[in-house]
mmCIF file of C-alpha atoms in Angstrom:
data_model
loop_
_atom_site.group_PDB
_atom_site.id
_atom_site.type_symbol
_atom_site.label_atom_id
_atom_site.label_comp_id
_atom_site.label_asym_id
_atom_site.label_seq_id
_atom_site.Cartn_x
_atom_site.Cartn_y
_atom_site.Cartn_z
ATOM 1 C CA ASP A 196 0.242 -0.020 0.163
ATOM 2 C CA GLN A 197 1.693 2.898 -1.379
ATOM 3 C CA PRO A 198 1.200 6.117 1.055
ATOM 4 C CA PRO A 199 -0.658 9.268 -0.649
ATOM 5 C CA GLU A 200 1.476 11.890 -2.365
ATOM 6 C CA PRO A 201 2.495 14.611 -0.127
ATOM 7 C CA VAL A 202 0.704 17.596 -0.697
ATOM 8 C CA GLU A 203 2.162 20.986 -0.530
ATOM 9 C CA GLU A 204 1.636 21.610 3.181
ATOM 10 C CA LEU A 205 0.840 25.110 4.305
ATOM 11 C CA MET A 206 2.009 25.956 7.369
ATOM 12 C CA SER A 207 -0.446 28.282 9.256
ATOM 13 C CA GLY A 208 1.159 30.465 12.020
ATOM 14 C CA SER A 209 0.445 33.391 14.401
ATOM 15 C CA GLY A 210 1.146 37.092 14.846
ATOM 16 C CA THR A 211 0.666 40.525 13.104
ATOM 17 C CA ILE A 212 2.248 41.271 9.511
ATOM 18 C CA LEU A 213 1.949 44.711 8.198
ATOM 19 C CA LEU A 214 1.338 44.429 4.367
ATOM 20 C CA ILE A 215 2.686 47.856 2.555
ATOM 21 C CA ASP A 216 1.689 47.813 -1.182
ATOM 22 C CA ASP A 217 0.048 50.484 -3.205
ATOM 23 C CA GLU A 218 -2.141 48.008 -5.340
ATOM 24 C CA GLU A 219 -5.616 47.071 -4.525
ATOM 25 C CA ILE A 220 -5.144 44.016 -5.970
ATOM 26 C CA VAL A 221 -2.462 42.714 -4.253
ATOM 27 C CA ILE A 222 -3.552 43.995 -0.939
ATOM 28 C CA GLU A 223 -6.554 41.936 -1.771
ATOM 29 C CA SER A 224 -4.907 38.902 -2.853
ATOM 30 C CA VAL A 225 -2.086 38.783 -0.655
ATOM 31 C CA GLY A 226 -4.110 39.941 2.474
ATOM 32 C CA GLY A 227 -6.364 37.194 1.775
ATOM 33 C CA MET A 228 -3.604 34.852 2.084
ATOM 34 C CA ILE A 229 -2.021 36.330 5.061
ATOM 35 C CA GLU A 230 -5.497 35.943 7.006
ATOM 36 C CA HIS A 231 -6.183 32.227 5.318
ATOM 37 C CA LEU A 232 -2.598 31.312 6.895
ATOM 38 C CA GLY A 233 -4.148 32.704 10.520
ATOM 39 C CA TYR A 234 -1.836 36.026 10.914
ATOM 40 C CA GLU A 235 -3.603 39.424 11.515
ATOM 41 C CA LEU A 236 -3.273 41.676 9.062
ATOM 42 C CA LEU A 237 -2.560 45.550 8.895
ATOM 43 C CA VAL A 238 -2.447 47.244 5.745
ATOM 44 C CA ALA A 239 -0.801 50.356 4.834
ATOM 45 C CA ARG A 240 -1.116 51.813 1.077
ATOM 46 C CA SER A 241 1.820 53.887 1.057
ATOM 47 C CA GLY A 242 5.244 54.218 2.665
ATOM 48 C CA LYS A 243 4.042 57.406 5.059
ATOM 49 C CA GLU A 244 1.083 55.602 5.881
ATOM 50 C CA ALA A 245 3.540 52.098 6.985
ATOM 51 C CA VAL A 246 5.721 54.410 8.947
ATOM 52 C CA ARG A 247 2.597 55.906 10.627
ATOM 53 C CA ILE A 248 1.204 52.605 11.451
ATOM 54 C CA TYR A 249 4.487 51.357 12.819
ATOM 55 C CA ASP A 250 5.446 54.146 14.788
ATOM 56 C CA THR A 251 2.159 53.386 16.749
ATOM 57 C CA ARG A 252 2.014 50.006 16.449
ATOM 58 C CA GLY A 253 5.431 48.439 16.015
ATOM 59 C CA SER A 254 5.502 46.313 18.962
ATOM 60 C CA ASP A 255 2.352 44.278 17.817
ATOM 61 C CA ILE A 256 3.893 43.837 14.434
ATOM 62 C CA ASP A 257 6.102 40.662 14.117
ATOM 63 C CA LEU A 258 7.023 41.035 10.257
ATOM 64 C CA VAL A 259 6.685 43.554 7.444
ATOM 65 C CA ILE A 260 6.052 42.503 3.760
ATOM 66 C CA LEU A 261 7.299 45.667 1.919
ATOM 67 C CA ASP A 262 6.770 46.492 -1.770
ATOM 68 C CA MET A 263 9.671 47.961 -3.575
ATOM 69 C CA ILE A 264 7.898 49.874 -6.146
ATOM 70 C CA MET A 265 5.518 52.802 -4.559
ATOM 71 C CA PRO A 266 4.587 56.362 -5.104
ATOM 72 C CA ASP A 267 6.006 59.238 -2.688
ATOM 73 C CA MET A 268 8.124 56.624 -0.547
ATOM 74 C CA ASN A 269 9.885 53.743 -2.344
ATOM 75 C CA GLY A 270 10.760 50.408 -0.509
ATOM 76 C CA GLY A 271 14.216 51.712 0.168
ATOM 77 C CA GLU A 272 13.312 54.834 2.313
ATOM 78 C CA THR A 273 10.432 53.061 3.853
ATOM 79 C CA PHE A 274 13.079 50.268 4.898
ATOM 80 C CA GLU A 275 15.148 53.185 6.321
ATOM 81 C CA ARG A 276 12.220 54.696 8.144
ATOM 82 C CA LEU A 277 11.212 51.357 9.673
ATOM 83 C CA LYS A 278 14.728 50.634 10.765
ATOM 84 C CA ALA A 279 15.303 54.121 12.430
ATOM 85 C CA ILE A 280 12.081 52.930 14.508
ATOM 86 C CA ASN A 281 12.982 49.887 15.258
ATOM 87 C CA PRO A 282 16.656 48.469 14.225
ATOM 88 C CA ASN A 283 15.289 44.717 14.741
ATOM 89 C CA VAL A 284 12.230 44.761 12.369
ATOM 90 C CA GLN A 285 11.485 41.649 10.467
ATOM 91 C CA ILE A 286 11.090 43.006 6.509
ATOM 92 C CA ILE A 287 10.560 40.769 3.590
ATOM 93 C CA LEU A 288 10.597 42.520 0.416
ATOM 94 C CA SER A 289 8.225 42.074 -2.372
ATOM 95 C CA THR A 290 8.727 42.796 -6.076
ATOM 96 C CA GLY A 291 7.724 42.115 -9.159
ATOM 97 C CA TYR A 292 11.030 42.787 -10.707
ATOM 98 C CA SER A 293 14.245 40.536 -9.946
ATOM 99 C CA ALA A 294 16.685 41.211 -7.190
ATOM 100 C CA ASP A 295 18.309 43.960 -9.031
ATOM 101 C CA GLY A 296 20.269 47.063 -7.691
ATOM 102 C CA GLN A 297 17.713 48.366 -4.910
ATOM 103 C CA ALA A 298 16.642 45.543 -3.795
ATOM 104 C CA ASN A 299 20.074 43.513 -3.288
ATOM 105 C CA GLU A 300 21.344 46.736 -1.550
ATOM 106 C CA ILE A 301 18.568 46.481 0.668
ATOM 107 C CA LEU A 302 18.897 42.694 1.377
ATOM 108 C CA GLN A 303 22.188 43.465 2.263
ATOM 109 C CA ARG A 304 21.323 46.343 5.042
ATOM 110 C CA GLY A 305 19.750 43.592 6.712
ATOM 111 C CA CYS A 306 16.308 42.379 5.411
ATOM 112 C CA GLN A 307 15.237 38.989 6.186
ATOM 113 C CA GLY A 308 14.309 37.960 2.571
ATOM 114 C CA LEU A 309 12.726 38.342 -0.780
ATOM 115 C CA ILE A 310 9.501 37.468 -2.506
ATOM 116 C CA ASN A 311 8.761 37.553 -6.021
ATOM 117 C CA LYS A 312 5.206 38.558 -7.166
ATOM 118 C CA PRO A 313 3.225 36.836 -8.334
ATOM 119 C CA PHE A 314 3.765 34.061 -5.552
ATOM 120 C CA THR A 315 1.855 31.506 -4.242
ATOM 121 C CA LEU A 316 0.010 30.765 -0.862
ATOM 122 C CA ALA A 317 2.332 28.008 -0.454
ATOM 123 C CA GLU A 318 5.502 30.249 -1.111
ATOM 124 C CA LEU A 319 4.338 33.170 1.298
ATOM 125 C CA SER A 320 3.479 30.472 4.034
ATOM 126 C CA GLU A 321 6.966 28.695 3.593
ATOM 127 C CA LYS A 322 8.870 32.426 4.129
ATOM 128 C CA LEU A 323 6.589 33.664 6.871
ATOM 129 C CA LYS A 324 6.943 30.518 9.115
ATOM 130 C CA ARG A 325 10.904 30.344 8.136
ATOM 131 C CA ILE A 326 11.211 33.937 9.245
ATOM 132 C CA LEU A 327 8.932 34.241 12.055
ATOM 133 C CA GLN A 328 10.278 30.870 13.520
ATOM 134 C CA SER A 329 14.043 31.832 13.524
ATOM 135 C CA PRO A 330 15.384 32.623 16.593
ATOM 136 C CA LYS A 331 15.172 36.076 17.040
ATOM 137 C CA SER A 332 18.411 37.947 17.690
ATOM 138 C CA ASP A 333 18.430 40.578 20.860
ATOM 139 C CA GLY A 334 21.168 42.468 19.065
#
């Protein structure tokens, strides 16, 4: 009797995730994935809004998913502002482009990872679990 083929396992989790993206379709689809996996979702539609939310609720936020390309304040600047509030902030960059210049630079400055759009629920699940379950350094 052969065991059934393994199904791609979704790893649900707990915690609060701040999703920063200016595109409504991304907020709906990725936000839905985040909630489906059991996380609490906070949404910012711009870098400025993200900084404002993080400034007031940063202690509640376990992870930030940051879009690279946004109007008014791009991913790089938003990253710097969040790092200034909390040097240990956990951030995943989300981009529709390859890890080019700016994304690479941010990864080297202490970003936890990169996820390329469009990504699947399984990819997101695995990425979140890996980062949120890794032991946090108290710097």
